[in-house]
Amino acid sequence: MKLLIIKIDTSQEVEDALSIYAMDNLNALGVESRNRSDFEQAGWLHDSTVVDMDDIKDLPKDTYFYAYFDEEADRDELVKKFQDKMQELKGYGLNIGDAKITTSYIEDQDWNTAWQKYYHVINFSRHLAIVPKWEDYKPAFKDQQLIKLDPGLAFGTGNHKTTQLAMMGLERAIVKKPISVVDVGTGSGILAIAASKLGATDILATDISDESMTATEQNSALNDIKNIRVQKTSLLADVDGKFDIIVANILAEILLELIPQMDAHLNEGGQVIFSGIDYLQLPKIEKSLDENGFKIDLTMKQGRWVGLAITRKEK
Amino acid sequence: MKLLIIKIDTSQEVEDALSIYAMDNLNALGVESRNRSDFEQAGWLHDSTVVDMDDIKDLPKDTYFYAYFDEEADRDELVKKFQDKMQELKGYGLNIGDAKITTSYIEDQDWNTAWQKYYHVINFSRHLAIVPKWEDYKPAFKDQQLIKLDPGLAFGTGNHKTTQLAMMGLERAIVKKPISVVDVGTGSGILAIAASKLGATDILATDISDESMTATEQNSALNDIKNIRVQKTSLLADVDGKFDIIVANILAEILLELIPQMDAHLNEGGQVIFSGIDYLQLPKIEKSLDENGFKIDLTMKQGRWVGLAITRKEK
C-alpha cells in the first residue's frame, strides 16, 4: 500500500486547526507536525522530539504539517480543500506562514520507518513517560513508569497534548485502592495502560474499532499488563457495571454522546476525566454536563486543547 | 494569646471571595471554611477533610466561613465590614446563604487543637500527599511521597487548591536530573519540600518573613530534607544564579512584581510555575508575561484559582 502525503509549509499557530480539519473533515489516515522548535529544543521533552541536528536536511522555517491519505484519494481535490482552509484561517487573522503545499507518494513501509526517526520518548511527567517500542530509554528517575507503545499507523503519533492532559487527570484521581477505570475510546490503549501503571486495579477499555481492540491488547502485552479488559462497543453502550473513574480522550462531539451515559456507570464519589476538547467546543460540553448533573472541578488548557476533571454535582 | 473568631453562616459560592477579602483587606491571621459536603464526602479526599459524622455537633447548612484575628482587633468594625462585603457579593447575584455572623474568643492553644481535628491528610495526587505531623497515615500506594507538615498558625491551613495546582506543575516539569528549583514566597516551605521529594537536586526557598524561614527549616527537618536552602529576601531580589524551575504560589499582585525579575534567574529551557492567581487577575498576568518575553504553556483552573506553566517565548 502506498500513501499520499500532503505537506504544508505553515506556522505553528494553525497546526491544531489543520490537524482537526484533516482528521475530521478529510478523513486523513494520520497527521503529523514538525516544528522548528522541536528540533532546536533539547532537554525539555514535553510534546516534542529531540533529534540530532545533523540528521535534519529539511528544517522547517516554522512548521511542516503533514497529512497522510490513501493513495486512491483525490489529490487535487484535497489540495484545493487545504488551500481553501488556509485562506479561511488567514481570514481569522492567523499566521499561515508560506502556505506552500506539496504532495508526494511513499510506500507505507517507508513511512513507518521515516516516522520512527521522529517519534521519541515523551516525558509526560515525573512519573510517566511514553516510550516507542523501538527506543532504548533510560529514565532520569528510576521510579518513572514507562509506557511502551507501538502506536502503529492506525493511530498516527496521536496528539500528545490531549494525552498529557488526560494523564494529569489520572495522576490526580488515582489516590485510593482498589480503584476501577473505564477508558472510553481507548485507541492504542494508552490511557488504560497509564491507569494500570498508576495502580488502578480493574480496567476496561472500550472502542468502536477492531483495530483498537487489537492494538490495546498488543500494547497491554508489550507492557506486561494483565488487568485491562477490552470491549468493542460504542462508548459505554452494552457496558456492565460502574466505575470509580471514567476517562475519555475523544473529540467533543463524541463526548456529547457520552455524557448522558455516564451517570449509570459512575460509582458514588467517582470522577470523570475528559480530554480532546477544542476550547471552542467547551461551552457545549459545560452545558451538557450541567444538564446531566455533573460539574467541572478542574480545567486544564494547553494550546487549543482542554482537559477536564468532572464530578457529580452535590445533592 | 487569645484569638477573635468571626464565623459566617454562608454558601460555598462566596467562600473564596471572603477568604481573599479577610486575608488581603482585613489582615486576618487565618481563614478556614467548613463545607457540608466536606463532612458528607468520603473516600475522595481532594481539598476536603473526612471526619466521622458522629463527631460533628454543628454541621453547616452549606458553609461555615471562619476568619481569625488578634484579640485586640476591633470586633464591631470587622463585623460591619463583613456585613458590607456580604451585601456587595449579594449584589453580584451570588448566593450568600443565611449570612449570619457570630463572634467568639478562644485561646490560641484551643484553636490549634480544634483545628487539628479538621485538618487531615490531603491526597494531592497518586504520588504526593500532605500529612499533618500529628496524623498517622498509611498511603494506599507505597510509593506515594508523604510531605509531613506542621503548618502552624502563621499560615493557617493554606489554600489546598492553589498548592495542588502548583504541585501538578512541578510533577509535570521535574523530568530530568540534575534540576534546580527556586520556590518564591515559600511560606511553610511546602512547595520546596514537594520539589525535593520529586527529585529536584538543588532547591532555594525565599520569603520576606522570618516566620517562613523558621517554618521552612522546621518542615524540611520534619521530612529529613537537606537540599533546601532558605534566603530571606523580597521575591528574587539579592538571589544569585539561575534555576531550571521557578515556582511561586502567591497572589497575582505580587506575581506582577516577580515577572520582571524572572528572566535573569531562569536557565535556558527553564519553566516557571505560577499558582495563587484569582481568575479575574489572569489578563494582567498574561499581559505582563507577554511584555517580559514569556508565554503560557498550560493553564489549570480550579474554582476561582488559576495555575500556569510558563516558558520563554521562542526566539
XYZ file of C-alpha atoms in Angstrom:
630
model
C 0.000 0.000 0.000
C 1.190 3.448 -0.909
C 0.349 6.648 0.886
C -0.364 10.110 -0.432
C 1.448 12.748 1.607
C 0.283 16.339 1.587
C 2.887 18.620 3.108
C 2.146 22.223 4.052
C 4.806 24.782 4.906
C 2.951 26.787 7.532
C 3.067 28.165 11.076
C 2.567 26.546 14.461
C -0.439 28.785 15.015
C -2.643 26.805 12.636
C -1.199 23.343 13.295
C -4.044 22.187 15.545
C -6.735 23.583 13.262
C -5.211 21.755 10.286
C -4.958 18.520 12.290
C -8.616 18.598 13.214
C -9.668 19.540 9.700
C -7.594 16.781 8.098
C -8.740 14.070 10.500
C -12.390 15.017 10.905
C -13.339 16.530 7.573
C -10.962 14.902 5.116
C -10.599 11.502 6.808
C -6.819 11.585 6.779
C -5.171 8.320 7.857
C -2.832 10.315 10.037
C -1.356 13.742 10.583
C 1.991 14.927 11.817
C 3.683 18.232 12.524
C 7.330 19.109 12.703
C 8.089 22.390 14.352
C 11.408 24.103 14.101
C 11.416 24.473 17.857
C 11.124 20.689 18.254
C 14.426 20.308 16.535
C 16.127 23.155 18.328
C 14.872 22.297 21.758
C 16.806 19.874 23.896
C 16.471 18.652 27.430
C 12.830 19.586 27.826
C 10.940 16.868 26.099
C 7.321 17.776 26.594
C 5.315 17.285 23.491
C 8.354 17.489 21.312
C 11.028 15.320 19.874
C 14.731 15.725 20.150
C 16.745 14.902 17.100
C 20.379 15.284 16.230
C 20.522 18.472 14.176
C 22.897 16.870 11.681
C 20.126 14.425 10.840
C 17.903 17.147 9.506
C 18.343 18.066 5.896
C 14.996 19.769 5.557
C 14.476 22.001 8.588
C 11.144 23.856 8.582
C 11.196 27.637 8.678
C 8.419 27.368 11.258
C 6.236 24.271 10.890
C 5.750 21.467 8.404
C 2.311 19.962 8.610
C 1.815 16.534 7.017
C -1.435 14.725 6.322
C -1.436 11.128 5.102
C -4.123 9.702 2.823
C -4.832 6.517 0.965
C -3.145 6.605 -2.443
C -6.591 6.358 -4.074
C -7.682 9.683 -2.555
C -8.309 12.576 -4.946
C -5.087 14.529 -4.634
C -6.130 17.663 -6.495
C -9.368 17.955 -4.574
C -7.564 17.569 -1.239
C -5.001 20.209 -2.172
C -7.821 22.557 -3.165
C -9.573 21.950 0.164
C -6.400 22.643 2.135
C -5.847 25.829 0.122
C -9.376 26.993 0.941
C -8.929 26.088 4.604
C -5.676 28.044 4.786
C -7.381 31.114 3.340
C -10.198 30.730 5.852
C -7.686 30.558 8.723
C -5.849 33.560 7.336
C -9.168 35.395 7.309
C -9.351 34.837 11.072
C -6.107 36.765 11.426
C -3.994 33.650 11.967
C -0.445 33.317 10.700
C -0.470 30.656 7.960
C 3.217 31.032 7.054
C 4.302 30.424 3.446
C 1.272 28.175 2.939
C 3.145 26.231 0.266
C 1.528 22.850 -0.398
C 3.428 19.938 -1.944
C 2.411 16.325 -2.489
C 4.244 13.032 -2.823
C 3.674 9.291 -2.571
C 5.638 6.852 -0.439
C 5.433 3.213 0.445
C 3.591 2.663 3.702
C 6.634 0.758 4.925
C 8.965 3.687 4.254
C 6.628 5.980 6.060
C 6.678 3.837 9.169
C 10.453 3.929 9.148
C 10.668 7.647 8.483
C 8.196 8.252 11.234
C 10.129 6.253 13.835
C 13.006 8.618 13.296
C 10.963 11.493 14.679
C 8.867 9.779 17.281
C 10.809 9.539 20.510
C 10.287 9.336 24.238
C 7.745 11.749 25.665
C 8.289 12.681 29.280
C 4.727 13.375 30.320
C 5.546 13.867 33.950
C 7.860 12.944 36.776
C 6.205 9.537 36.972
C 5.038 8.781 33.431
C 6.789 8.563 30.083
C 5.755 7.078 26.763
C 8.478 5.101 25.072
C 8.105 3.866 21.484
C 8.862 0.173 21.476
C 11.904 0.600 19.245
C 13.521 3.087 21.613
C 16.090 2.257 24.278
C 15.396 4.766 27.029
C 16.931 5.193 30.451
C 14.774 7.465 32.594
C 16.369 10.126 34.782
C 14.325 8.800 37.703
C 14.281 5.073 38.355
C 10.676 5.090 39.543
C 9.335 6.775 36.419
C 6.763 4.445 34.854
C 7.479 3.712 31.215
C 4.551 3.062 28.913
C 5.857 1.119 25.940
C 3.880 1.788 22.827
C 3.659 0.615 19.268
C 1.318 3.300 18.041
C 1.002 1.805 14.579
C -0.286 3.570 11.544
C -3.923 3.400 12.606
C -3.451 5.994 15.316
C -0.634 8.104 13.964
C 1.514 9.749 16.586
C -1.622 10.793 18.407
C -1.940 14.152 19.980
C 0.463 14.363 22.862
C -1.179 17.406 24.394
C -4.565 15.776 24.862
C -2.971 12.562 26.136
C -0.947 14.520 28.655
C -3.970 16.408 29.966
C -5.839 13.126 30.477
C -2.815 11.642 32.255
C -2.579 14.631 34.583
C -6.205 13.974 35.457
C -5.442 10.305 36.141
C -2.422 11.094 38.322
C -4.603 13.391 40.368
C -7.529 10.960 40.634
C -5.902 7.605 41.361
C -5.335 8.051 45.093
C -7.106 5.067 46.609
C -7.186 1.319 46.179
C -8.976 -0.682 44.830
C -9.989 1.617 42.012
C -11.717 0.800 38.737
C -11.305 2.733 35.492
C -13.049 2.647 32.121
C -11.177 4.213 29.194
C -13.772 5.160 26.587
C -12.490 5.275 23.008
C -9.176 3.799 24.024
C -7.492 3.866 20.589
C -3.994 2.478 21.153
C -4.922 1.690 24.770
C -2.518 4.289 26.103
C -4.716 5.739 28.859
C -5.865 2.308 30.031
C -2.200 1.318 30.271
C -1.331 4.533 32.121
C -4.160 3.827 34.592
C -2.805 0.337 35.183
C 0.749 1.628 35.665
C -0.564 4.159 38.167
C -2.154 1.390 40.202
C -5.756 1.095 39.029
C -6.907 -2.399 39.888
C -9.643 -3.108 37.360
C -9.656 -1.525 33.913
C -11.988 -1.730 30.943
C -11.003 -0.262 27.564
C -13.758 0.297 25.009
C -13.594 1.361 21.395
C -15.768 1.021 18.339
C -12.949 -0.233 16.098
C -11.437 -3.691 15.716
C -8.007 -2.135 15.167
C -8.202 -0.520 18.578
C -9.052 -3.813 20.286
C -6.040 -5.452 18.669
C -3.721 -2.520 19.382
C -4.835 -2.296 23.017
C -4.248 -5.999 23.555
C -0.844 -5.835 21.869
C 0.229 -2.746 23.792
C -1.006 -4.291 27.064
C 1.118 -7.364 26.350
C 4.089 -5.139 25.482
C 3.760 -3.667 28.986
C 3.103 -6.998 30.741
C -0.285 -5.735 31.866
C -3.000 -8.245 32.630
C -5.747 -6.206 34.298
C -7.125 -4.489 31.182
C -10.228 -5.984 29.587
C -11.293 -4.776 26.147
C -14.849 -4.459 24.860
C -15.808 -3.455 21.350
C -18.768 -1.147 21.681
C -19.884 2.398 21.069
C -18.783 4.420 24.118
C -20.471 2.868 27.198
C -23.304 1.126 25.359
C -23.623 -2.521 26.491
C -21.036 -1.950 29.228
C -21.948 -3.587 32.538
C -21.283 -2.120 35.942
C -19.976 1.076 37.459
C -16.505 2.543 37.719
C -14.607 4.886 40.023
C -13.106 6.755 37.083
C -14.383 7.293 33.549
C -11.680 8.676 31.245
C -12.288 9.700 27.634
C -9.851 11.397 25.272
C -12.106 11.848 22.263
C -13.482 14.730 20.245
C -16.092 16.994 21.802
C -18.891 15.842 19.501
C -18.445 12.283 20.762
C -18.159 13.414 24.380
C -21.613 14.967 23.981
C -22.957 11.493 23.220
C -21.065 10.010 26.162
C -22.245 12.456 28.840
C -25.837 11.132 29.137
C -24.447 7.585 29.554
C -22.107 8.454 32.427
C -24.350 8.600 35.471
C -25.330 4.939 35.115
C -21.674 3.879 35.006
C -20.044 6.070 37.659
C -19.659 4.959 41.270
C -20.633 7.294 44.082
C -17.801 9.762 44.668
C -16.406 8.900 41.246
C -14.619 11.189 38.819
C -14.759 11.709 35.081
C -11.750 12.882 33.089
C -12.214 14.348 29.625
C -9.599 15.389 27.138
C -9.561 16.113 23.426
C -11.849 19.146 23.650
C -11.135 22.057 21.347
C -11.627 25.139 23.517
C -14.275 26.497 21.164
C -16.387 23.425 21.992
C -16.086 23.859 25.759
C -19.356 25.790 26.287
C -21.350 22.956 24.684
C -19.652 20.407 26.931
C -20.240 22.538 30.034
C -23.915 22.915 29.211
C -24.394 19.202 28.669
C -22.531 18.330 31.886
C -24.725 20.728 33.816
C -27.903 19.284 32.318
C -26.782 15.786 33.251
C -25.947 16.516 36.893
C -22.185 16.988 36.582
C -19.851 19.873 37.328
C -16.307 20.751 36.364
C -13.807 20.501 39.200
C -10.611 21.273 37.273
C -9.951 22.732 33.833
C -6.614 22.224 32.058
C -5.824 24.021 28.824
C -2.828 23.651 26.565
C -2.896 25.479 23.251
C -6.361 24.902 21.800
C -6.898 21.754 23.848
C -8.886 21.457 27.033
C -8.962 18.642 29.577
C -11.453 18.438 32.440
C -11.828 16.699 35.788
C -15.532 16.306 36.500
C -17.611 15.206 39.484
C -21.299 14.852 40.179
C -22.950 17.991 41.495
C -23.577 17.944 45.204
C -27.099 16.916 46.033
C -2.733 34.911 73.339
C -6.423 34.825 72.577
C -7.994 34.889 69.153
C -11.107 36.610 67.885
C -13.150 34.283 65.690
C -15.660 35.662 63.237
C -17.934 32.931 61.940
C -20.230 33.442 58.962
C -23.023 31.061 58.008
C -22.875 31.371 54.234
C -22.596 29.460 50.954
C -19.686 27.826 49.178
C -20.144 30.254 46.307
C -18.623 33.161 48.220
C -16.053 31.209 50.240
C -13.071 32.185 48.085
C -14.123 35.825 47.866
C -14.422 36.005 51.667
C -11.029 34.315 52.108
C -9.294 36.824 49.888
C -11.093 39.757 51.485
C -10.285 38.608 55.025
C -6.619 37.922 54.316
C -5.817 40.817 51.994
C -8.066 43.606 53.201
C -8.641 42.819 56.852
C -5.288 41.190 57.662
C -6.848 38.099 59.181
C -4.366 35.772 60.893
C -6.014 32.864 59.160
C -9.193 31.742 57.477
C -10.959 28.431 57.304
C -14.063 27.023 55.652
C -16.124 24.022 56.541
C -18.457 22.865 53.833
C -21.251 20.457 54.434
C -20.006 18.408 51.507
C -16.611 18.011 53.214
C -18.277 16.197 56.024
C -20.539 14.113 53.851
C -17.912 13.164 51.344
C -15.773 10.120 51.981
C -13.120 8.324 50.033
C -12.237 11.190 47.733
C -10.003 13.419 49.730
C -9.115 16.220 47.373
C -9.272 19.551 49.056
C -11.547 18.274 51.726
C -11.432 16.621 55.073
C -13.088 13.442 56.141
C -14.485 13.364 59.605
C -16.599 10.890 61.491
C -20.127 12.275 61.240
C -20.780 11.492 64.907
C -18.041 13.962 65.771
C -19.945 16.854 64.292
C -22.370 18.587 66.578
C -22.587 21.730 64.496
C -22.988 20.737 60.859
C -23.214 23.702 58.464
C -26.318 24.033 56.321
C -23.965 24.854 53.454
C -20.711 26.515 54.542
C -19.223 27.966 57.700
C -16.561 30.529 56.978
C -14.191 31.419 59.827
C -11.719 34.274 59.992
C -9.251 34.539 62.868
C -7.962 37.845 64.211
C -5.822 39.085 67.043
C -7.950 39.605 70.153
C -7.066 43.325 70.065
C -8.761 43.766 66.673
C -11.886 45.939 66.544
C -14.627 43.333 66.567
C -17.569 45.582 65.745
C -15.760 47.219 62.860
C -14.776 43.848 61.395
C -18.340 42.555 61.667
C -19.578 45.688 59.920
C -17.040 45.225 57.124
C -18.033 41.596 56.626
C -21.708 42.623 56.544
C -20.957 45.213 53.863
C -18.883 42.722 51.888
C -21.688 40.161 52.005
C -24.153 42.718 50.666
C -21.718 43.606 47.893
C -21.367 39.923 46.937
C -25.134 39.510 47.039
C -25.380 42.479 44.683
C -23.301 40.483 42.182
C -26.015 37.835 42.201
C -24.035 35.432 44.382
C -25.654 33.159 46.942
C -24.565 34.389 50.388
C -26.690 31.896 52.355
C -28.083 32.924 55.742
C -25.256 35.460 56.113
C -25.474 35.162 59.885
C -22.324 36.483 61.581
C -21.302 35.431 65.098
C -18.153 36.161 67.072
C -16.286 34.455 69.886
C -12.886 34.365 71.548
C -10.773 31.294 72.168
C -7.334 30.570 73.497
C -4.820 30.208 70.684
C -3.949 26.818 72.132
C -7.543 25.607 71.956
C -7.777 26.795 68.430
C -4.764 24.776 67.403
C -6.318 21.696 68.920
C -9.724 22.315 67.389
C -8.106 22.902 64.071
C -6.151 19.639 64.123
C -9.440 17.836 64.333
C -10.393 19.087 60.889
C -7.066 19.177 59.142
C -6.263 15.766 57.775
C -4.304 14.115 55.019
C -4.691 15.663 51.585
C -4.146 13.297 48.706
C -2.896 15.719 46.103
C -2.097 13.065 43.565
C -1.043 9.486 43.035
C 2.467 10.389 44.122
C 2.060 13.253 46.585
C 0.150 13.661 49.827
C 0.373 16.210 52.608
C 0.225 14.702 56.055
C -0.145 16.883 59.163
C 2.608 15.887 61.551
C 0.139 14.667 64.179
C -1.527 12.274 61.758
C -0.712 8.585 61.388
C -1.345 7.885 57.729
C -0.862 4.753 55.687
C -0.984 5.576 51.978
C -2.874 3.308 49.585
C 0.229 3.226 47.399
C 3.585 2.514 48.998
C 5.464 4.819 46.642
C 3.291 7.832 47.363
C 5.539 10.589 48.728
C 4.339 11.959 52.037
C 5.037 15.586 52.829
C 4.878 15.964 56.587
C 3.780 19.404 57.610
C 3.331 21.437 60.734
C 1.510 24.318 59.127
C 1.402 26.361 62.310
C -0.839 29.274 62.959
C 1.147 31.668 60.800
C -0.004 30.020 57.589
C -3.386 28.665 58.540
C -4.455 25.607 56.636
C -3.301 27.250 53.447
C -5.280 27.054 50.288
C -5.174 23.496 49.086
C -6.394 24.311 45.599
C -3.544 26.661 44.776
C -0.993 24.309 46.341
C -2.329 21.436 44.275
C -2.156 23.392 41.024
C 1.479 24.293 41.727
C 2.270 20.664 42.546
C 0.703 19.476 39.295
C 3.016 21.899 37.532
C 6.014 20.506 39.424
C 5.104 16.880 38.682
C 4.926 17.771 35.015
C 8.171 19.768 34.979
C 10.597 17.672 37.018
C 11.567 15.169 34.333
C 15.340 15.469 34.194
C 18.255 15.403 36.582
C 20.033 17.412 37.931
C 17.361 20.067 38.243
C 17.333 23.233 40.318
C 14.222 24.914 41.725
C 13.558 28.225 43.455
C 10.315 28.487 45.444
C 9.460 32.179 45.695
C 7.364 33.146 48.722
C 7.709 29.691 50.195
C 5.555 30.222 53.317
C 5.560 26.888 55.144
C 8.096 25.550 52.619
C 5.593 23.102 51.205
C 6.414 23.518 47.504
C 10.163 23.440 48.124
C 9.660 20.197 50.035
C 7.456 18.782 47.264
C 10.174 19.652 44.719
C 12.758 17.847 46.827
C 10.521 14.784 47.236
C 10.007 14.728 43.462
C 13.751 14.620 42.902
C 14.897 18.197 42.418
C 18.568 18.307 43.298
C 19.140 21.898 44.372
C 16.409 23.996 45.934
C 16.233 27.557 47.208
C 13.234 28.800 49.205
C 12.776 32.551 49.573
C 10.314 34.551 51.620
C 10.151 38.007 53.099
C 9.140 36.804 56.571
C 11.220 35.416 59.427
C 8.373 33.071 60.357
C 8.567 31.485 56.925
C 12.318 30.898 57.215
C 11.808 29.146 60.546
C 8.806 27.144 59.344
C 10.584 26.050 56.161
C 13.624 24.885 58.109
C 11.453 23.049 60.629
C 9.314 21.408 57.965
C 12.439 20.431 55.988
C 13.833 18.765 59.108
C 10.488 17.041 59.704
C 10.879 15.500 56.237
C 14.610 14.714 56.580
C 15.356 17.002 53.664
C 18.796 18.557 53.407
C 18.886 20.089 49.924
C 16.711 23.138 50.614
C 18.461 26.430 51.301
C 16.448 29.355 52.634
C 17.025 33.030 51.903
C 15.104 35.889 53.448
C 14.511 38.379 50.682
C 11.777 40.007 48.653
C 10.976 37.609 45.794
C 14.196 37.112 43.771
C 15.963 40.291 44.901
C 19.549 39.529 46.010
C 19.215 35.935 44.800
C 22.302 34.670 42.979
C 22.274 32.373 39.994
C 19.787 30.774 37.645
C 17.339 27.918 38.089
C 15.645 25.322 35.909
C 12.291 25.917 37.575
C 10.869 28.999 39.261
C 7.719 28.214 41.257
C 5.598 30.842 43.012
C 2.265 30.340 44.756
C 1.499 33.925 45.717
C -1.174 36.482 44.961
C -1.352 37.990 41.493
C -0.288 41.465 42.629
C 2.988 40.021 43.905
C 3.474 37.882 40.805
C 3.375 41.102 38.779
C 6.426 42.273 40.722
C 8.143 38.923 40.237
C 7.722 38.645 36.460
C 10.323 41.293 35.501
C 12.874 39.552 37.773
C 12.454 36.113 36.208
C 14.480 36.265 33.020
C 17.720 36.889 34.927
C 17.122 33.834 37.125
C 15.800 31.236 34.668
C 18.070 28.786 32.872
C 17.714 28.249 29.150
C 14.833 25.834 28.515
C 13.566 26.519 32.020
C 9.979 26.651 33.207
C 8.038 28.916 35.526
C 5.069 27.672 37.543
C 2.592 30.150 38.994
C -0.314 29.496 41.276
C -2.486 31.616 43.539
C -3.980 33.694 40.723
C -7.610 34.698 41.035
C -9.041 34.203 37.537
C -10.111 37.839 37.353
C -6.427 38.791 37.613
C -5.326 36.484 34.797
C -5.408 39.072 31.976
C -2.976 41.323 33.890
C -0.608 38.405 34.427
C -0.824 37.370 30.767
C -0.037 40.887 29.610
C 2.960 41.204 31.896
C 4.296 37.779 30.859
C 3.996 38.752 27.212
C 5.789 42.049 27.775
C 8.617 40.246 29.554
C 9.216 37.592 26.882
C 7.232 34.723 28.403
C 4.265 32.687 27.214
C 1.765 30.395 28.880
C 2.179 26.729 28.038
C -0.504 25.256 30.300
C -3.397 26.792 32.217
C -5.011 24.991 35.160
C -8.149 26.347 36.791
C -9.964 25.116 39.867
C -12.820 27.216 41.186
C -11.608 30.821 41.101
C -7.965 29.787 41.181
C -5.612 29.605 38.242
C -2.205 27.941 37.969
C 0.126 28.365 35.000
C 3.103 26.620 33.426
C 5.161 29.222 31.606
C 8.122 29.157 29.239
C 10.141 31.755 27.400
C 8.774 32.692 24.003
C 10.616 31.105 21.123
C 13.205 33.418 19.664
